[in-house]
PDB file of C-alpha atoms and ligand atoms in Angstrom:
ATOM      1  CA  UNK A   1      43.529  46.866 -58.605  1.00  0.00           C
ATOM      2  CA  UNK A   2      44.694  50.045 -60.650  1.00  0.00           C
ATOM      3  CA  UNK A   3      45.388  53.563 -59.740  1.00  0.00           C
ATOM      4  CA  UNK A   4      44.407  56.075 -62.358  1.00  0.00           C
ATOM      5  CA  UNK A   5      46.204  59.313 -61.603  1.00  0.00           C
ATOM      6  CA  UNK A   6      43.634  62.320 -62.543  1.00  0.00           C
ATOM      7  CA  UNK A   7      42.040  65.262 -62.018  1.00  0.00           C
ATOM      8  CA  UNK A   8      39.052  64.278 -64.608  1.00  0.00           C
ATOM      9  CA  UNK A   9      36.033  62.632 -63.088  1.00  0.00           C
ATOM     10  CA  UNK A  10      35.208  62.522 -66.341  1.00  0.00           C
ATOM     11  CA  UNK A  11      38.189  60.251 -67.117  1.00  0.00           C
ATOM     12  CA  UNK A  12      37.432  58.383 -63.954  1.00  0.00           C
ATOM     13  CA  UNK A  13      33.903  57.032 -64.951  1.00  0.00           C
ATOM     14  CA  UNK A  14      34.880  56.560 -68.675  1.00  0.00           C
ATOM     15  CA  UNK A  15      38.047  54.316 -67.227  1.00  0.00           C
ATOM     16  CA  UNK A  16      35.584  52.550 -64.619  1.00  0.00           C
ATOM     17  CA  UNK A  17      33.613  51.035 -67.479  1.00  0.00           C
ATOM     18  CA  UNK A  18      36.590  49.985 -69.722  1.00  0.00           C
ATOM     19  CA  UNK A  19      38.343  47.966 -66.817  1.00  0.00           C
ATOM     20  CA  UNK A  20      34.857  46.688 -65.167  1.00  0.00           C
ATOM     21  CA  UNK A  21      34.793  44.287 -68.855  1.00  0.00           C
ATOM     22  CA  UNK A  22      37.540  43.290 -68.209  1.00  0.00           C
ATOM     23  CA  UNK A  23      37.304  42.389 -63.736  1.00  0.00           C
ATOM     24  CA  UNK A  24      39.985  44.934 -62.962  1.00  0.00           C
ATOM     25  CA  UNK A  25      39.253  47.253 -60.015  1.00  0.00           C
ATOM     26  CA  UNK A  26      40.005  51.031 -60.355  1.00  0.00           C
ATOM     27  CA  UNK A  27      40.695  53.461 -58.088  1.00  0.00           C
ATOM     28  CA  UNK A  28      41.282  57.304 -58.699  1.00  0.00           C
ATOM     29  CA  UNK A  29      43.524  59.404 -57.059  1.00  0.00           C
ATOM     30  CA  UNK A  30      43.903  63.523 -57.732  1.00  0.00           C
ATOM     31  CA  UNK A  31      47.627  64.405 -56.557  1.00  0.00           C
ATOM     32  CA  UNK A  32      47.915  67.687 -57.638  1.00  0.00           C
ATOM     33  CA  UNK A  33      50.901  67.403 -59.232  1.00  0.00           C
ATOM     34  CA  UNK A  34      51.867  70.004 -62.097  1.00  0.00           C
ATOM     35  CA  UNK A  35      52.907  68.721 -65.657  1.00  0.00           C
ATOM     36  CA  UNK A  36      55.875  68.506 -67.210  1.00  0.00           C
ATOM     37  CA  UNK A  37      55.557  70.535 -70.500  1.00  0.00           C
ATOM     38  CA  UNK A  38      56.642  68.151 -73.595  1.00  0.00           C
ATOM     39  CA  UNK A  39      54.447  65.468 -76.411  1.00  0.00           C
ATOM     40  CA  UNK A  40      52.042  63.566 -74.703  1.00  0.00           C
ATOM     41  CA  UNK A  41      54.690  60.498 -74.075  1.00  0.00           C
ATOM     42  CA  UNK A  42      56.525  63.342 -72.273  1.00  0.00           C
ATOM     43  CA  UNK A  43      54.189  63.873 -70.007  1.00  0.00           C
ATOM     44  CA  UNK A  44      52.697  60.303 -69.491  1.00  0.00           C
ATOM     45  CA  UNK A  45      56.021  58.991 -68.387  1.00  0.00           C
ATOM     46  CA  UNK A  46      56.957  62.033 -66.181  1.00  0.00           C
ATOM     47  CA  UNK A  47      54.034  62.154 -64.640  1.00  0.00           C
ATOM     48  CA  UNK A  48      53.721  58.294 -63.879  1.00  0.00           C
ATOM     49  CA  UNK A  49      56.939  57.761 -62.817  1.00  0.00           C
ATOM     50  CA  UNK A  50      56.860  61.169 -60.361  1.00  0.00           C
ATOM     51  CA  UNK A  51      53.016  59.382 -59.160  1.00  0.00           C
ATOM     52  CA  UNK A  52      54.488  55.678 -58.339  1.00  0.00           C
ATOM     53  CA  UNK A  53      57.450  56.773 -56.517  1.00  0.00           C
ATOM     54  CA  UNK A  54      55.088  59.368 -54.532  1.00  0.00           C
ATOM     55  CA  UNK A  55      53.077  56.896 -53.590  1.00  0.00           C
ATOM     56  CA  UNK A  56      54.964  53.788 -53.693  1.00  0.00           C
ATOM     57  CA  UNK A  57      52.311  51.967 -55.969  1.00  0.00           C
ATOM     58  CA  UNK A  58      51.450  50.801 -59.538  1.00  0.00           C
ATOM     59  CA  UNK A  59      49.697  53.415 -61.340  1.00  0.00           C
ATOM     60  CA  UNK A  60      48.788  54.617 -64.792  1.00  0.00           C
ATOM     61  CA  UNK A  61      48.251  58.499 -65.818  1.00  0.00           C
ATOM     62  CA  UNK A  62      46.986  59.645 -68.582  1.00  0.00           C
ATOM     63  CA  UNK A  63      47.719  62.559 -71.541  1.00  0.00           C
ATOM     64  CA  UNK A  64      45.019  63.401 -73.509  1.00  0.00           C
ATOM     65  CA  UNK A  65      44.701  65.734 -76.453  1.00  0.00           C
ATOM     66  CA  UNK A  66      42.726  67.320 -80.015  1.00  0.00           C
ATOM     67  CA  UNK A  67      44.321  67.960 -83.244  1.00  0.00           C
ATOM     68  CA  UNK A  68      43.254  69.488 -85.957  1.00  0.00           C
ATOM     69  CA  UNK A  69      44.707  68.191 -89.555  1.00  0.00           C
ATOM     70  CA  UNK A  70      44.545  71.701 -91.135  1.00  0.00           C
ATOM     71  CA  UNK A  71      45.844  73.578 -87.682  1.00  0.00           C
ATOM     72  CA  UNK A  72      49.131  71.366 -88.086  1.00  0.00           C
ATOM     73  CA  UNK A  73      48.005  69.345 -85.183  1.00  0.00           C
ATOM     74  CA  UNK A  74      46.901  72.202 -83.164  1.00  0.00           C
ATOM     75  CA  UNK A  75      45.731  71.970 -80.454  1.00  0.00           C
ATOM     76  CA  UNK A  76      47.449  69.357 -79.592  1.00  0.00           C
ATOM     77  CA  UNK A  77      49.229  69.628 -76.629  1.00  0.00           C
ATOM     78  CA  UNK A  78      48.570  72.613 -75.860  1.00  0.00           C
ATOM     79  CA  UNK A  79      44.895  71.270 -75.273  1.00  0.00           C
ATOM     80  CA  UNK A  80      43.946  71.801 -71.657  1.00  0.00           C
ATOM     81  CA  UNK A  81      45.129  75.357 -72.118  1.00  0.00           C
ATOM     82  CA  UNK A  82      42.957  76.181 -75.235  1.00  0.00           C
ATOM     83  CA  UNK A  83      40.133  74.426 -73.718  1.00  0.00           C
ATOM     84  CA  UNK A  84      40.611  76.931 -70.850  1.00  0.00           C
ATOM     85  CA  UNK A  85      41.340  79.748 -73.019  1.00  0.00           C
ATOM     86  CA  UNK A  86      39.511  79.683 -76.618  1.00  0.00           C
ATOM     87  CA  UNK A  87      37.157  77.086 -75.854  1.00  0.00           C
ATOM     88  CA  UNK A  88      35.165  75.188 -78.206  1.00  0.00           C
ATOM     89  CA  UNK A  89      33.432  78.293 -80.018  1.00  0.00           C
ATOM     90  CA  UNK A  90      37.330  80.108 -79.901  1.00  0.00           C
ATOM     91  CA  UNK A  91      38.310  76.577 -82.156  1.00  0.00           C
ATOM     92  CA  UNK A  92      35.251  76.971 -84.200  1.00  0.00           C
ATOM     93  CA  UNK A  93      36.176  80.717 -84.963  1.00  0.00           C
ATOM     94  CA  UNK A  94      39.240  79.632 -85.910  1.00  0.00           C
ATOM     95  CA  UNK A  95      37.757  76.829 -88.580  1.00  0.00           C
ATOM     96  CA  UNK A  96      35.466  79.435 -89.904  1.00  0.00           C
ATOM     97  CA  UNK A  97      36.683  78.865 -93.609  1.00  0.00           C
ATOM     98  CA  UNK A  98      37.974  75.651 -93.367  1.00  0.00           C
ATOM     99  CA  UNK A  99      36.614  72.424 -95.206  1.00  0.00           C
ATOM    100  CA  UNK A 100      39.261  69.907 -93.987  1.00  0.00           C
ATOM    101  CA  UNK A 101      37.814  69.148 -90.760  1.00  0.00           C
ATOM    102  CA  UNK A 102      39.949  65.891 -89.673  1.00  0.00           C
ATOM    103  CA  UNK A 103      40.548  65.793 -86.807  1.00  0.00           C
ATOM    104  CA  UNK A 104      42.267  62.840 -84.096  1.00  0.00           C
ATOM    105  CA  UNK A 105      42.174  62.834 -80.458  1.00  0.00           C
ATOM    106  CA  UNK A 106      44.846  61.293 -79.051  1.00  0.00           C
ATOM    107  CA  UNK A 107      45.742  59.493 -75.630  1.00  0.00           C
ATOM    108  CA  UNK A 108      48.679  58.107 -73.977  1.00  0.00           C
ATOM    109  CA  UNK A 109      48.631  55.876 -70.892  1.00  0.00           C
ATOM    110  CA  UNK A 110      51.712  55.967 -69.203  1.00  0.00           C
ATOM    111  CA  UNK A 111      52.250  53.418 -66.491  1.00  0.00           C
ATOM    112  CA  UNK A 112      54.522  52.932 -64.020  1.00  0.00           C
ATOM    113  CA  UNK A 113      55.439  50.320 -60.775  1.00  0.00           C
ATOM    114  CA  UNK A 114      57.768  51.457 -58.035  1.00  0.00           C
ATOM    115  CA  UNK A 115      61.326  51.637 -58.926  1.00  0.00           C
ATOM    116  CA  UNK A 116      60.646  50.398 -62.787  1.00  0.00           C
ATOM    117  CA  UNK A 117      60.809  51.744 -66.204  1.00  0.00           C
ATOM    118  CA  UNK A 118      57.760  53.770 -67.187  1.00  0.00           C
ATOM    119  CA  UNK A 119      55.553  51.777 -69.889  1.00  0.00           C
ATOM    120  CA  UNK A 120      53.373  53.879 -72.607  1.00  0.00           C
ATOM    121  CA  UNK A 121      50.710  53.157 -74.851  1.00  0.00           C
ATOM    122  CA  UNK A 122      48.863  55.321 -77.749  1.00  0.00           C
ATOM    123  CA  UNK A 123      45.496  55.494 -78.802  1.00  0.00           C
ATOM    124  CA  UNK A 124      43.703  57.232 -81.315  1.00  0.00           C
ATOM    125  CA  UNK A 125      40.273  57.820 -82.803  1.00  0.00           C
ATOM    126  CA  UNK A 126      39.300  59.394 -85.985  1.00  0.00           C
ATOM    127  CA  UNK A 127      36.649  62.383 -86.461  1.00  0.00           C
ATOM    128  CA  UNK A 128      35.456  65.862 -87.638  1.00  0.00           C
ATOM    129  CA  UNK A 129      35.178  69.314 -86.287  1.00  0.00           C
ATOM    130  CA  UNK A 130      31.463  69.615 -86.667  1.00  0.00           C
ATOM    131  CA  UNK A 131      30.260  72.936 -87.523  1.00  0.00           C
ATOM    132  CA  UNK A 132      28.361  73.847 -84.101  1.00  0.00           C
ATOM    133  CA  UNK A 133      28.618  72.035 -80.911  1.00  0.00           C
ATOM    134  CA  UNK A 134      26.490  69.031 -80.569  1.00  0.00           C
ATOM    135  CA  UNK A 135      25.149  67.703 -77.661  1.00  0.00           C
ATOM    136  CA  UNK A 136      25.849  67.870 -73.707  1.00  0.00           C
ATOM    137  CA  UNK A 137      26.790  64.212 -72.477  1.00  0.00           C
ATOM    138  CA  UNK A 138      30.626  63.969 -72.750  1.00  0.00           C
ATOM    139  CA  UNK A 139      33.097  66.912 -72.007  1.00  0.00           C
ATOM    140  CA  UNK A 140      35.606  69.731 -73.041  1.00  0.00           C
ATOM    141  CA  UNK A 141      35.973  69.086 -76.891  1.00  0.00           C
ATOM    142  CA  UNK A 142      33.502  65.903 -77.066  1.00  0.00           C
ATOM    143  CA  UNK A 143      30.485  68.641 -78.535  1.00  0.00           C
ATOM    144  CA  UNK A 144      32.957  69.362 -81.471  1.00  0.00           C
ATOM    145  CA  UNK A 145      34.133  66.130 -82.192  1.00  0.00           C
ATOM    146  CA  UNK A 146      31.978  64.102 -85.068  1.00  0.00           C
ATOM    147  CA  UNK A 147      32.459  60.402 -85.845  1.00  0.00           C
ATOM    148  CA  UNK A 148      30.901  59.160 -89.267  1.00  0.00           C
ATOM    149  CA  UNK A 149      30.134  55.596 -87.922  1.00  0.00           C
ATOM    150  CA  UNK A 150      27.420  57.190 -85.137  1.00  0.00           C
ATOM    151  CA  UNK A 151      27.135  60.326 -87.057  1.00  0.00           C
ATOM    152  CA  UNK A 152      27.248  61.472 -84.080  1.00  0.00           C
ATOM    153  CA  UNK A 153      29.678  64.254 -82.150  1.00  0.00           C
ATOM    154  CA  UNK A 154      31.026  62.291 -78.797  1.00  0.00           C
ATOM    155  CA  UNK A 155      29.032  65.161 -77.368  1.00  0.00           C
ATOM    156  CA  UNK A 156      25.602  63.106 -78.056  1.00  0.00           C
ATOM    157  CA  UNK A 157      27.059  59.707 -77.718  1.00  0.00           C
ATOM    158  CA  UNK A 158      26.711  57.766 -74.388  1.00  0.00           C
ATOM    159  CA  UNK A 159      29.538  57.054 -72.157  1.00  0.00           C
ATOM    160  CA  UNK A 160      28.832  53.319 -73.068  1.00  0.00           C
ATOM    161  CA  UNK A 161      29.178  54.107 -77.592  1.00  0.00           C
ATOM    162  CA  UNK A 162      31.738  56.713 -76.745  1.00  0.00           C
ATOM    163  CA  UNK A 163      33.654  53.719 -74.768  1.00  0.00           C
ATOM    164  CA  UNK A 164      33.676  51.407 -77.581  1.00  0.00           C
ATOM    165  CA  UNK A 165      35.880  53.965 -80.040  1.00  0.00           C
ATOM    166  CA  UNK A 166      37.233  56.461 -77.778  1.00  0.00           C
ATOM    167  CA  UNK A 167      40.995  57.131 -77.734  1.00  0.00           C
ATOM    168  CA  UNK A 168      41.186  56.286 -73.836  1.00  0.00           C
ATOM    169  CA  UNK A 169      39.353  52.701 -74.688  1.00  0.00           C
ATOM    170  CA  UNK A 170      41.819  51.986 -77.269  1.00  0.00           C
ATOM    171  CA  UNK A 171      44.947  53.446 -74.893  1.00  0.00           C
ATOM    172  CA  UNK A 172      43.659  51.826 -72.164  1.00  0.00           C
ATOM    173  CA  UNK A 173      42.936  48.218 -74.089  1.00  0.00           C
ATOM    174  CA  UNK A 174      46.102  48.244 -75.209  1.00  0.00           C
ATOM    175  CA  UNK A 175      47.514  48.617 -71.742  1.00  0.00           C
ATOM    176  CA  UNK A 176      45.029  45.941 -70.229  1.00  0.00           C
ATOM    177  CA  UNK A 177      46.291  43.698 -72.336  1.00  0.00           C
ATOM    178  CA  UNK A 178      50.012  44.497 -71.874  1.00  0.00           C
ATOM    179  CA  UNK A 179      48.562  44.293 -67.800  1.00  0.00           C
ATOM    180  CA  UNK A 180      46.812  40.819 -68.081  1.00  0.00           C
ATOM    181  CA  UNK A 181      50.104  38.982 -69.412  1.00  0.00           C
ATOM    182  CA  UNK A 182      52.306  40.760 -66.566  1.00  0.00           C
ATOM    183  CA  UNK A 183      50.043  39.161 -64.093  1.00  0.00           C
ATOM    184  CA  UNK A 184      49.162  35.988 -65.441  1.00  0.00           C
ATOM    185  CA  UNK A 185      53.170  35.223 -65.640  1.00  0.00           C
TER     186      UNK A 185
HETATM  187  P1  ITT B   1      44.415  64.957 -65.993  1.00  0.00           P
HETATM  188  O1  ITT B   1      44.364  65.381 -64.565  1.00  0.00           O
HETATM  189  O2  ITT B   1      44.187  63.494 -66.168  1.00  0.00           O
HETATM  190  O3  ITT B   1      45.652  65.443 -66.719  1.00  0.00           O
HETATM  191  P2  ITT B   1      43.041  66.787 -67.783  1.00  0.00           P
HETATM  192  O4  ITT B   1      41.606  67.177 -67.875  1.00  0.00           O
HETATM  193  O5  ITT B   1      44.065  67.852 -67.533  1.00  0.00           O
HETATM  194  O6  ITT B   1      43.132  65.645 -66.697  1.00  0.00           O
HETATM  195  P3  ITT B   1      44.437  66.051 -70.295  1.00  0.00           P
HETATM  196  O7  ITT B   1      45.570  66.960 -69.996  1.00  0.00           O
HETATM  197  O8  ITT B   1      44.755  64.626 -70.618  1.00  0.00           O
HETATM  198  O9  ITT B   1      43.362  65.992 -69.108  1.00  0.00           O
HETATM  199  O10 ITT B   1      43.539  66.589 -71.491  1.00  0.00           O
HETATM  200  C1  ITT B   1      43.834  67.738 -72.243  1.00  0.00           C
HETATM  201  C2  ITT B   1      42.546  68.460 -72.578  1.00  0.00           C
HETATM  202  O11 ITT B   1      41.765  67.649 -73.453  1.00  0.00           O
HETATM  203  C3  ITT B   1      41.677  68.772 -71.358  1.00  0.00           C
HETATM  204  O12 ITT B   1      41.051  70.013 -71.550  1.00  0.00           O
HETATM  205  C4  ITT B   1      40.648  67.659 -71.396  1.00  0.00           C
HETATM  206  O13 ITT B   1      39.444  68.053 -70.782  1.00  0.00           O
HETATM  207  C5  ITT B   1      40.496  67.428 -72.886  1.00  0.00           C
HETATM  208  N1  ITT B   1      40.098  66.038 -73.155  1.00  0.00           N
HETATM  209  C6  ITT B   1      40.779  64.919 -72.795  1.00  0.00           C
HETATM  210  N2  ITT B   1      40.110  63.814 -73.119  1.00  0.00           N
HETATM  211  C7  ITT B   1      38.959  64.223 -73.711  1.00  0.00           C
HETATM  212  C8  ITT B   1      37.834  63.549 -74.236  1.00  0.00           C
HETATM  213  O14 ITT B   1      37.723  62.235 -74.185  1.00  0.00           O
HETATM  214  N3  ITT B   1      36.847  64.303 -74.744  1.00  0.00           N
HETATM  215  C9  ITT B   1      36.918  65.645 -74.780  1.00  0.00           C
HETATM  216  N4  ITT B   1      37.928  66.353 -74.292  1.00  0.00           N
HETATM  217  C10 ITT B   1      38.956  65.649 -73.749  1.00  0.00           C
HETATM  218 NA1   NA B   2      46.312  67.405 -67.642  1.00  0.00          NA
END
């Protein structure tokens, strides 16, 4: 079993369908905890190493974020903040004139056992700011986000077609996989 570190229930039931393919067991736990300001790595590690000594236990966290190719990566890390603050129509003001939509969202899992070295691992996926917000499944910037492949914003998509490009899915593959080998030793 895993302990994901989060305030997102959002995260939570994306996460629960990632590990469920592969027969690991999650469990979510909200500590509370305020965040270290830094990249996304920063945080990750910080926050996973502060979680696993709190709580004696094995446990990833997660740092997720937007950014926008012609912002210079803004939002970024700054995300929860301008999702707070702007909002999706403040970031669509803000695009008003601009053609280059590219966009990434970006996670990092950072994960950490008692009294180790923190671990991390990136994902990425690859979209557009769409021109309006799209769609009501998904959450925070998923109505804005547009992937050519669905043509589709993560907004319409289901948790399950969101799960098989998503930034967390390919964060949290990569850290399965790291996971499984640990184990199997
Ligand atoms: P934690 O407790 O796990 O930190 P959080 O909601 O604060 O939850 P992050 O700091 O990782 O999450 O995310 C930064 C912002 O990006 C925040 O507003 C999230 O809601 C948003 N976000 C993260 N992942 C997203 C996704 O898959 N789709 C849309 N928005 C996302
Ligand atoms: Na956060």
């Amino acid at each position: 079993m895993i302990t994901f570190i989060t305030s997102n229930k959002h995260k939570v039931n994306e996460a629960e369908k990632i590990f469920e393919n592969f027969d690991i067991k999650l469990e979510a736990i909200d500590l509370g905890y305020t965040e270290v300001q830094g990249t996304l790595e920063d945080v990750a590690i910080a926050g996973a190493k502060y979680a696993s000594s709190k709580l004696n236990k094995s446990v990833i966290v997660e740092d997720a974020g937007l950014f926008i190719k012609s912002l210079n990566g803004f939002p970024g890390t700054y995300s929860s903040y301008v999702q707070e603050t702007l909002g999706n129509q403040g970031i669509l003001n803000l695009m008003n004139d601009i053609r280059d939509r590219t966009a990434e969202f970006r996670s990092v899992i950072g994960y950490c056992a008692p009294n180790s070295e923190p671990k991390i691992f990136l994902g990425k996926v690859r979209g557009e700011i769409a021109l309006e917000e799209r769609g009501s499944k998904g959450f925070a910037f998923d109505p804005l986000f547009y992937v050519k492949e669905y043509d589709q914003t993560f907004g319409e998509l289901s948790d399950n077609d969101k799960n098989q490009i998503s930034h967390r899915r390919n964060s949290l593959e990569l850290f399965i996989n790291w996971y499984k080998d640990q184990v199997d030793d």
